[in-house]
XYZ file of C-alpha atoms in Angstrom:
517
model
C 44.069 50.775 -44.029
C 43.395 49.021 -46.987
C 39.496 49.229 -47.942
C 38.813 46.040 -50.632
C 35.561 45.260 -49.498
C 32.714 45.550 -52.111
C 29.903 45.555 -49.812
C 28.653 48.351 -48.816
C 28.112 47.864 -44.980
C 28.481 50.906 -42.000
C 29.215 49.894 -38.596
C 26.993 52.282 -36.330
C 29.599 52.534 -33.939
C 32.236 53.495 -35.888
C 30.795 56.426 -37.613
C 32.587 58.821 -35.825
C 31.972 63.029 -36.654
C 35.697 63.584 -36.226
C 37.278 65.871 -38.502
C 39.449 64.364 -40.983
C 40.572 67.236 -43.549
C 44.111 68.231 -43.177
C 44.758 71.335 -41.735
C 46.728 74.561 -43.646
C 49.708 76.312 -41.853
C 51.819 79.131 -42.413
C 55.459 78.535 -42.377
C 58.074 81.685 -42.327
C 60.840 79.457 -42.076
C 63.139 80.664 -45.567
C 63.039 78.416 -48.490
C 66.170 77.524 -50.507
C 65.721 80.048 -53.942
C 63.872 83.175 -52.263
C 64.771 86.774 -51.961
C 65.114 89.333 -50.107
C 61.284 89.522 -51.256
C 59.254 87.499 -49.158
C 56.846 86.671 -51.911
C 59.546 85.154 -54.323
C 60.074 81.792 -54.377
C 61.489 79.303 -56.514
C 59.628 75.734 -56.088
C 58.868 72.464 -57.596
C 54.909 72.117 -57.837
C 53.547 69.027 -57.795
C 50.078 67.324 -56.767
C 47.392 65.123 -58.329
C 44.676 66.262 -60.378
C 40.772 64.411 -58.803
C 37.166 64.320 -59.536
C 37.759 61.219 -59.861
C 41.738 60.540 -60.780
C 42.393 62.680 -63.722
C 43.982 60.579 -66.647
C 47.292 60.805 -67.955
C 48.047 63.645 -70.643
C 45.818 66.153 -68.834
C 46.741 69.849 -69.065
C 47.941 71.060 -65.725
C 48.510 75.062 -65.950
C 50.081 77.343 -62.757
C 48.989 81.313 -63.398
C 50.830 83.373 -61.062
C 48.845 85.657 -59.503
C 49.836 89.585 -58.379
C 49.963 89.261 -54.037
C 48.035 92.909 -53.724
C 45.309 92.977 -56.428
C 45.317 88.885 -56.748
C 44.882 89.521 -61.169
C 47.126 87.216 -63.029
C 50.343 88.670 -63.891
C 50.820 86.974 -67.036
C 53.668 84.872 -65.853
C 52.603 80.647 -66.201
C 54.235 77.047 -66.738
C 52.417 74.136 -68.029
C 52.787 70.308 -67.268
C 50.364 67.585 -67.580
C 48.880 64.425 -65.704
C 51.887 61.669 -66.254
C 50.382 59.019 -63.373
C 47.629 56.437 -62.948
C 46.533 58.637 -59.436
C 45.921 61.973 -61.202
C 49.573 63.030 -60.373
C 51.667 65.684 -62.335
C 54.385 68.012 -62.079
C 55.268 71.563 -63.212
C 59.175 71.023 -62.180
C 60.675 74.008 -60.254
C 59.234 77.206 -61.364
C 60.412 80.677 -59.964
C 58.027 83.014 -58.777
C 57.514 86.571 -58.138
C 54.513 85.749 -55.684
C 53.520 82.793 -53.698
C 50.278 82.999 -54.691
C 48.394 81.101 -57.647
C 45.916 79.704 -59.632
C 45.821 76.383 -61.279
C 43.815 75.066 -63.939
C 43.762 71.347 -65.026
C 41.905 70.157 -67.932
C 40.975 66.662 -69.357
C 38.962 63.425 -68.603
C 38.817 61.642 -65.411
C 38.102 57.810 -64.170
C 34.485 58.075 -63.218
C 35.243 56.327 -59.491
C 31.244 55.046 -59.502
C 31.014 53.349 -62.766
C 34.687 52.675 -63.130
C 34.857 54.076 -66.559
C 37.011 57.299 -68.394
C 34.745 59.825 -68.881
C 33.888 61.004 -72.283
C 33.446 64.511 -71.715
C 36.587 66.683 -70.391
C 35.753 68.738 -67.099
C 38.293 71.671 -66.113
C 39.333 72.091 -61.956
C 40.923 74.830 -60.692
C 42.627 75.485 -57.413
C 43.998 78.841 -55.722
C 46.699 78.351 -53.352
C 49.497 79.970 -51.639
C 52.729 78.159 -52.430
C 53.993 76.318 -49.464
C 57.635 75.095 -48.900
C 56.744 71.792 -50.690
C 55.677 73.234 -53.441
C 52.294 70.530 -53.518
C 48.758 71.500 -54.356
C 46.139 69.255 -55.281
C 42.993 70.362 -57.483
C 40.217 68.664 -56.912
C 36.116 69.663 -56.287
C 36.762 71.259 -52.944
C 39.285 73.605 -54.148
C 37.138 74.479 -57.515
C 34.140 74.645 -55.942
C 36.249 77.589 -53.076
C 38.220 79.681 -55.780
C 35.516 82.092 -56.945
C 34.532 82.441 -53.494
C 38.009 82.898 -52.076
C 38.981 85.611 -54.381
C 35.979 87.425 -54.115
C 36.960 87.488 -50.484
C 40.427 88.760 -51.340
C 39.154 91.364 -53.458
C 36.951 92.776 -50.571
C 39.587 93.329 -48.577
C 39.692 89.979 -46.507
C 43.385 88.508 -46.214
C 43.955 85.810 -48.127
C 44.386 83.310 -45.388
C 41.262 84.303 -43.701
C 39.093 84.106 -46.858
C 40.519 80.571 -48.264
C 39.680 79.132 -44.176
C 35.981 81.275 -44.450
C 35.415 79.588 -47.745
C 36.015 76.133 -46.629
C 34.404 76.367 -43.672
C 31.254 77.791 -45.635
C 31.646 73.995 -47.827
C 32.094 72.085 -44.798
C 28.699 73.527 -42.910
C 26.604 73.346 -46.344
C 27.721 69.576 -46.899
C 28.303 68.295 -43.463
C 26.989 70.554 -40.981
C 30.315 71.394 -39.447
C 32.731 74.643 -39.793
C 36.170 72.165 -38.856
C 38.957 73.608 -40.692
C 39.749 72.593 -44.551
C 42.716 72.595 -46.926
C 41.434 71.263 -49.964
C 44.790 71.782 -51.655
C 46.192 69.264 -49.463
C 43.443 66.528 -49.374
C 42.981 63.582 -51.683
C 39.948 60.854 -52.239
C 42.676 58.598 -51.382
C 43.063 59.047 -47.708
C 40.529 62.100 -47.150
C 36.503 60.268 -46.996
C 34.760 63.745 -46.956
C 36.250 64.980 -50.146
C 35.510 61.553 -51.350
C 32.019 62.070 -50.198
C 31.702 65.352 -51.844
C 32.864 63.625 -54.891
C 30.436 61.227 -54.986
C 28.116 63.501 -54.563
C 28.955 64.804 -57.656
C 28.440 62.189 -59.761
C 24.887 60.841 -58.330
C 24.001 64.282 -60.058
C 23.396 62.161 -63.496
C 25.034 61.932 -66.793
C 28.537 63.904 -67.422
C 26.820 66.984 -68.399
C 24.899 67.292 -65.417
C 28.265 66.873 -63.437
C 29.905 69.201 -65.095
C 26.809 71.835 -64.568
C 26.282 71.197 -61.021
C 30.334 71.767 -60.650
C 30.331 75.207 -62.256
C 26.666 76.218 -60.365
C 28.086 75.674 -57.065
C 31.182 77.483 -57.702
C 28.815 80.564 -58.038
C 26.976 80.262 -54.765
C 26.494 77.688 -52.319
C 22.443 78.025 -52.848
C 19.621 76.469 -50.849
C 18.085 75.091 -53.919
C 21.056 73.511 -55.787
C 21.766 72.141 -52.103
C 18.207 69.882 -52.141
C 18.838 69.236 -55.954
C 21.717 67.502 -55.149
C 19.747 66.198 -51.719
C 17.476 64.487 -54.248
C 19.906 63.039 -56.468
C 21.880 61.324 -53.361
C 18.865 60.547 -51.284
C 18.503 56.877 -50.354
C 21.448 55.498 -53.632
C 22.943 53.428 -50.739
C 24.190 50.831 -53.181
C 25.462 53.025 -55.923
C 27.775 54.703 -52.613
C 29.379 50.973 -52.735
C 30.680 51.661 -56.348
C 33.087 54.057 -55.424
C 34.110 52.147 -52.128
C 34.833 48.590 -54.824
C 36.320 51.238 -57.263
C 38.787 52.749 -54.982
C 39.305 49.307 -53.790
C 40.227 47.786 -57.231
C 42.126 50.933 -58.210
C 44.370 51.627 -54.708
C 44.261 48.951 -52.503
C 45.937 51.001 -49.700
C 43.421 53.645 -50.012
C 42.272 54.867 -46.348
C 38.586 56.335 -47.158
C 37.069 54.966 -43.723
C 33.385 55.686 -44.059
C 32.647 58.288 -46.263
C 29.448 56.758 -46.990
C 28.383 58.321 -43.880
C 29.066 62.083 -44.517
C 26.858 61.301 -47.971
C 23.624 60.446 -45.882
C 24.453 63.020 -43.365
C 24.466 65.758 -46.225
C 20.914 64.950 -46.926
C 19.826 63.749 -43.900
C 20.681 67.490 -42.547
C 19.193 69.018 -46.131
C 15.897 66.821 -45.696
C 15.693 67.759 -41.504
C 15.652 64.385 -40.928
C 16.831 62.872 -38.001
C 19.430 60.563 -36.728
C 18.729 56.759 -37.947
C 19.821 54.269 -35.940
C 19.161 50.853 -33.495
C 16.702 52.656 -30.729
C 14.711 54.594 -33.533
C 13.727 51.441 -35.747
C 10.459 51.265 -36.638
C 10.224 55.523 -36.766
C 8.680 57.255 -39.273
C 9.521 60.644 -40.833
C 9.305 63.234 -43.323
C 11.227 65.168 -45.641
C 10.721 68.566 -44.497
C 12.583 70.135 -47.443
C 9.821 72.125 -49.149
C 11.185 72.500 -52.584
C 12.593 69.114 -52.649
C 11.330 66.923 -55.096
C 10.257 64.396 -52.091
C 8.721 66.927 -50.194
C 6.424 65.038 -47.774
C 7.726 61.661 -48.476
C 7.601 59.334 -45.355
C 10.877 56.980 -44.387
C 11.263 54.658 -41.945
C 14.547 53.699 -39.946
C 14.990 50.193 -40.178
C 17.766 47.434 -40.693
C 19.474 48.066 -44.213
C 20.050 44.197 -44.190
C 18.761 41.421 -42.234
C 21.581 41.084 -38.882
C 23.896 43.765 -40.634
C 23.113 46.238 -37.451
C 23.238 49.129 -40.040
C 19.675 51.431 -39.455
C 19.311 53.642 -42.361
C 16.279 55.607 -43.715
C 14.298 54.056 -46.435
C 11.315 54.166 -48.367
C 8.033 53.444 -45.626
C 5.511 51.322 -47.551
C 2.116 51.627 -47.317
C 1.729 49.382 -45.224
C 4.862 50.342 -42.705
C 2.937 53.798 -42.694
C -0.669 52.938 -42.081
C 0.508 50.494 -39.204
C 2.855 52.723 -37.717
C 2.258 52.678 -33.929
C 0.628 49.197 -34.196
C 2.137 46.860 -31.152
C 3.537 43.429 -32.321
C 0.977 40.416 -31.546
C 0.414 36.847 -32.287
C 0.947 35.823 -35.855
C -2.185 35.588 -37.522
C -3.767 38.725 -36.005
C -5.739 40.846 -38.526
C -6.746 44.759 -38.169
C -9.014 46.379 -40.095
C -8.005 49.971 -42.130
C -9.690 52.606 -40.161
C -10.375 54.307 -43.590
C -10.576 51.354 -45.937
C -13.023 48.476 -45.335
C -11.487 46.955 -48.127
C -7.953 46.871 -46.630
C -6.543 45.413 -43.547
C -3.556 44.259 -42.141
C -1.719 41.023 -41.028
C 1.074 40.268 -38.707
C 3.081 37.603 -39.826
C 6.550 36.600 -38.695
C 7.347 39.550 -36.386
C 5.823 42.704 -39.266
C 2.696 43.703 -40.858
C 1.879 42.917 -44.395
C -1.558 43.714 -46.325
C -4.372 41.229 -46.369
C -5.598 39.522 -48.856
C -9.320 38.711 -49.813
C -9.482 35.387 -48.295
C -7.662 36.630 -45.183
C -10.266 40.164 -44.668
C -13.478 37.276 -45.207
C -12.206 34.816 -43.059
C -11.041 37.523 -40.111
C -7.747 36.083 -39.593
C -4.369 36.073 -41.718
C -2.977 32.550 -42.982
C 0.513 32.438 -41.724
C 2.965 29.843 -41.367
C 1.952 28.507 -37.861
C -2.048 28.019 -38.854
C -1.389 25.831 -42.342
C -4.009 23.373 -42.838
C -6.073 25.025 -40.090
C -9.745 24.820 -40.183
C -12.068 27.906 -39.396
C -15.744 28.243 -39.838
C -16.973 31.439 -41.435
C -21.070 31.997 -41.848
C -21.191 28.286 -41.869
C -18.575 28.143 -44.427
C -15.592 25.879 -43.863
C -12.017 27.857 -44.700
C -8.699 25.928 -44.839
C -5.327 27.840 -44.555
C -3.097 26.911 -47.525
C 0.176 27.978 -47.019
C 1.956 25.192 -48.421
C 2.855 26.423 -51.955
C 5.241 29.213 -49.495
C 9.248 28.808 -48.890
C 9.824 30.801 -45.375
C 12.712 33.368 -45.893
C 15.469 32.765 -42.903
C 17.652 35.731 -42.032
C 17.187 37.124 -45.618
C 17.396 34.265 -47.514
C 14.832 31.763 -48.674
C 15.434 28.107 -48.535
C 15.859 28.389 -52.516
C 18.729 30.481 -52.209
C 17.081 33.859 -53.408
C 17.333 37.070 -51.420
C 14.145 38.759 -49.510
C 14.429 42.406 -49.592
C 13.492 44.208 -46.298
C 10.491 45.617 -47.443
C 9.293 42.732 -49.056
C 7.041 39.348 -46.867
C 9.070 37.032 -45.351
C 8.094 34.172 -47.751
C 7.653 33.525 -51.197
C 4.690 31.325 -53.181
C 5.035 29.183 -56.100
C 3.479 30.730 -59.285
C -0.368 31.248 -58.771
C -0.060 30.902 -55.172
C -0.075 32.913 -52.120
C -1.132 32.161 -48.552
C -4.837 32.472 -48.590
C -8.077 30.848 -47.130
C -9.524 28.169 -49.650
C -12.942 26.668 -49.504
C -12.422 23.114 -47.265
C -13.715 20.258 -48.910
C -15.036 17.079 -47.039
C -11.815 15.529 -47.280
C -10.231 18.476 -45.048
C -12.432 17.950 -42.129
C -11.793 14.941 -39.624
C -14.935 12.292 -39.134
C -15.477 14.047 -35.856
C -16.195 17.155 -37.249
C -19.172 15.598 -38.708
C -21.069 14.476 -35.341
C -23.533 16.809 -33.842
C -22.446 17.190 -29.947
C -26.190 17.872 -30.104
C -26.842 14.145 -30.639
C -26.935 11.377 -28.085
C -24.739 8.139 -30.356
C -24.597 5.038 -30.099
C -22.242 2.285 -31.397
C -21.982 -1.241 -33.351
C -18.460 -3.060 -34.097
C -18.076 -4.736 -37.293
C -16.602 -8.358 -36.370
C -14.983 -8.599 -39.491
C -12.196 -5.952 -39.386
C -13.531 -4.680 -35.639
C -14.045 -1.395 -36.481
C -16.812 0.275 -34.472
C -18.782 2.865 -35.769
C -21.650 5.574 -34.317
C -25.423 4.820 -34.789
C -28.048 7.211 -34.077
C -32.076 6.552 -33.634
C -34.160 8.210 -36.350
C -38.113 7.572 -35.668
C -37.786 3.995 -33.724
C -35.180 2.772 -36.405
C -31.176 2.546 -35.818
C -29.142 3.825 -38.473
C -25.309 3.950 -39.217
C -24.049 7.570 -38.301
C -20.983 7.411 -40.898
C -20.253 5.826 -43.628
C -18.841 1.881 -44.222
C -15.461 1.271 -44.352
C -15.026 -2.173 -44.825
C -12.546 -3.001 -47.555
C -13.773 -5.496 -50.725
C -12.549 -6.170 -53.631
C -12.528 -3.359 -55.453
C -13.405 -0.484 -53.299
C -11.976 2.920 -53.254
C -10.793 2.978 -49.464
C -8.452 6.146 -49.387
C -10.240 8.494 -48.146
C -11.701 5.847 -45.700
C -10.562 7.666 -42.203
C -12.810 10.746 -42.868
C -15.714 9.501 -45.487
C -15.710 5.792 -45.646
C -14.945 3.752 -48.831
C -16.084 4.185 -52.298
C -18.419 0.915 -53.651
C -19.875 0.084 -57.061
C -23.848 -0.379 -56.807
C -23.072 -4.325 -57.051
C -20.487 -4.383 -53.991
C -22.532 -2.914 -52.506
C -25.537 -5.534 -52.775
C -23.170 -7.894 -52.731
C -23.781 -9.831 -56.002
C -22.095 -10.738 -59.004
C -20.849 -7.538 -60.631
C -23.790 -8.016 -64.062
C -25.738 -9.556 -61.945
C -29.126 -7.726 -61.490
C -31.420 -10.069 -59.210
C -30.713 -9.223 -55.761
C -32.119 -12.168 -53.291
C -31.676 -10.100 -50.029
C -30.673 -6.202 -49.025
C -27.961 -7.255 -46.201
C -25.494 -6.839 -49.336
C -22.389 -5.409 -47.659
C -23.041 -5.008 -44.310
C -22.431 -6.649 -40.983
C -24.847 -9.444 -39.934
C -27.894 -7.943 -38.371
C -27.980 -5.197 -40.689
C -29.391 -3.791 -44.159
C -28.996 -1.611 -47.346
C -32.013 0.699 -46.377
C -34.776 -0.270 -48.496
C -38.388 0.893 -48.636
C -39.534 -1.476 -45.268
């Protein structure tokens, strides 16, 4: 299955827990070059050399090692690395005793960053020689030796303590005890040694690698467990490098998901639980007590916006102090129930924090109440969201990404959706009129608008303000405040003229600029 796609997406579905190590098996079939000793055995020994691929020129040694006390019997052959995969051979090699230790030593292609490492790291493997003469070194069999020896040298047979040892990997990495031959897996085709490898390397800089490597060979520990728990927590991107590196470097890889069997290692270190469609929206803790993110709340959500993929990420503080809150109408605002200078708003189908405006006013400004008009303590508030780009399945108009945990819009600079103070010109004329009041009305015969009187003290007065057009006049705002005249429009004289022979000036016949009678 070839595996060239750079983006790091999981179908749920498919992330099945079957096995996929390949198994070991004994085979008492002769082999061409043996004895009469069942132990001797002439072979050719060949396999590849991985943390990543080792490169070529690395030192590839085969100790043989004594079948009753398992000490090295001072009998070896030497090869090195001569392909791009990590591959070498030794050639055929006879042998008083199928069993072995290998040691490789050099530099490997770092499969995250794509680059040769500058450091050397040294693998070893021990193996009982098959009929093919193959065995592979890699981190699973380096990371077993020690422990599969020590096993041996208690008394355990050798078959028995290479299956206890992998079985004792498999449980502390992906909570399973399936069978393992690391000896005959590769990163190529095998996604949980890939996995493990990975793991690896999110452990930092070469030297850390190369630490964490040689620590775990000593002892599967608890606390080197949540160290590397903490350095492969929540890296979901960085687990795409190795999937575009593979992909660049062997295009017929099969690695199937082995970004899965990374979370699961610290999912199952941290106690979480399982993330997926039904829990989204869930909260939890890590539970690991010497972890480093002890106490840290997640959330299951959607990785990406209609990707399907639910994985555990960071809970804000607002996904954790709204947590149980049930979706409403856009707009709504709750209070903190131990912050009176926080709240919350739901806006476009999640809850983001409040603003100033938004906590004075009582309600959020979302998309669906722009230009909206609320009084507030006999304050007029006006809800300005049209500096905002709405994001659309991920995206905002613009073309720029929204992150999951970020709002669902974006403001131009110095802008955000908030309450401003309305102005007059925000308000329609209506909003003006007192429903208290009892109006009357007078049409202008000259451009037949009608406008509202009202009665003050036996005298009729204009309720609103002119808006007949002259020459001159600042009309644009005319619908909600009337025009804008100069002093000698008004009076309707010449415009240095200062005698005024009558106060009609302006308005309709029958009526007056107010004047002291």
């Amino acid at each position: 299955m070839k595996t060239t796609n750079l983006r790091f997406v999981i179908s749920i579905a498919a992330l099945g827990l079957a096995s996929t190590w390949l198994s070991s098996c004994n085979d008492s079939r002769s082999v061409a070059g043996t004895s009469d000793d069942p132990n001797q055995i002439t072979a050719s020994i060949e396999g590849v050399v991985e943390k990543g691929p080792f490169v070529k020129g690395t030192t590839v040694t085969l100790y043989e090692l004594n079948s009753q006390t398992f000490a090295q019997t001072g009998k070896s052959f030497t090869g090195t690395v001569d392909g791009d995969d990590g591959s070498f051979s030794l050639g055929k090699v006879e042998l008083d005793s199928r069993y072995v230790l290998l040691d490789a030593n050099g530099y490997y292609w770092n499969e995250l960053y794509g680059l040769k490492t500058t450091n050397p790291l040294s693998l070893k493997a021990v193996a009982k020689v098959g009929n093919d003469g193959k065995i592979n070194i890699n981190v699973g069999t380096h990371i077993t030796h020690k422990r599969i020896l020590s096993l041996v040298e208690n008394g355990m047979d050798f078959d028995k303590a290479k299956s206890q040892a992998e079985r004792e990997v498999a449980e502390a990495f992906f909570g399973d005890q399936s069978e393992q031959a690391f000896e005959n897996a590769s990163i190529i085709d095998n996604e949980k040694l890939l996995a493990l490898s990975v793991i690896m390397l999110l452990t930092g800089p070469e030297p850390d690698v190369t630490e964490m490597i040689a620590s775990l060979t000593a002892g599967l520990t608890d606390d080197l467990l949540v160290k590397l728990a903490d350095k492969a927590a929540l890296r979901y991107n960085e687990y795409a490098y190795a999937r575009r590196f593979m992909g660049q470097h062997f295009p017929d890889a099969s690695i199937g998901y082995f970004e899965h069997y990374i979370i699961a290692f610290w999912q199952k270190v941290y106690g979480l639980g399982e993330c997926n469609r039904d829990k989204s929206g869930v909260l939890d803790t890590v539970r690991a007590e010497k972890s480093e993110n002890a106490g840290k709340v997640l959330i299951c959500k959607e990785f990406e916006p209609e990707s399907g993929v639910y994985l555990w990420l960071s809970a804000s503080g607002v996904e954790q102090n709204t947590f149980g809150l049930e979706p409403v109408e856009d707009g709504h605002l709750v209070m903190s129930e131990t912050d009176s200078t926080v709240a919350y708003v739901y806006d476009n189908g999640k809850w983001r924090e409040a603003n100033a405006s938004e906590i004075f006013v009582g309600m959020g400004c979302v998309k669906s109440l722009d230009g909206t008009l609320v009084q507030k303590d006999g304050d007029g508030s006006k809800c300005n969201w049209t500096y905002c780009i709405e994001a659309v399945n991920g995206f905002r108009s613009d073309g720029s990404y929204v992150m999951p945990d970020s709002q669902s819009f974006i403001c131009n600079l110095g802008h955000q959706p908030t309450w401003v103070a309305a102005t007059i010109f925000d308000y329609t004329k209506d909003a003006f009129f007192n429903p208290d009041v009892e109006y009357g009305s007078v049409t202008d015969e000259r451009d037949g608008r009608t406008y509202r009187t009202v009665n003050i003290a036996g005298m009729t007065w204009m309720a609103e303000n002119l808006t007949y057009a002259t020459n001159g006049a600042d009309c644009k705002d005319s619908l909600s405040i009337g025009c804008v005249y100069e002093w000698y429009m008004v009076m309707n004289v010449a415009k240095n003229d200062s005698v005024v022979e009558n106060t009609r000036g302006i308005c309709m016949e029958g009526w007056h600029v107010p004047d002291t009678t």
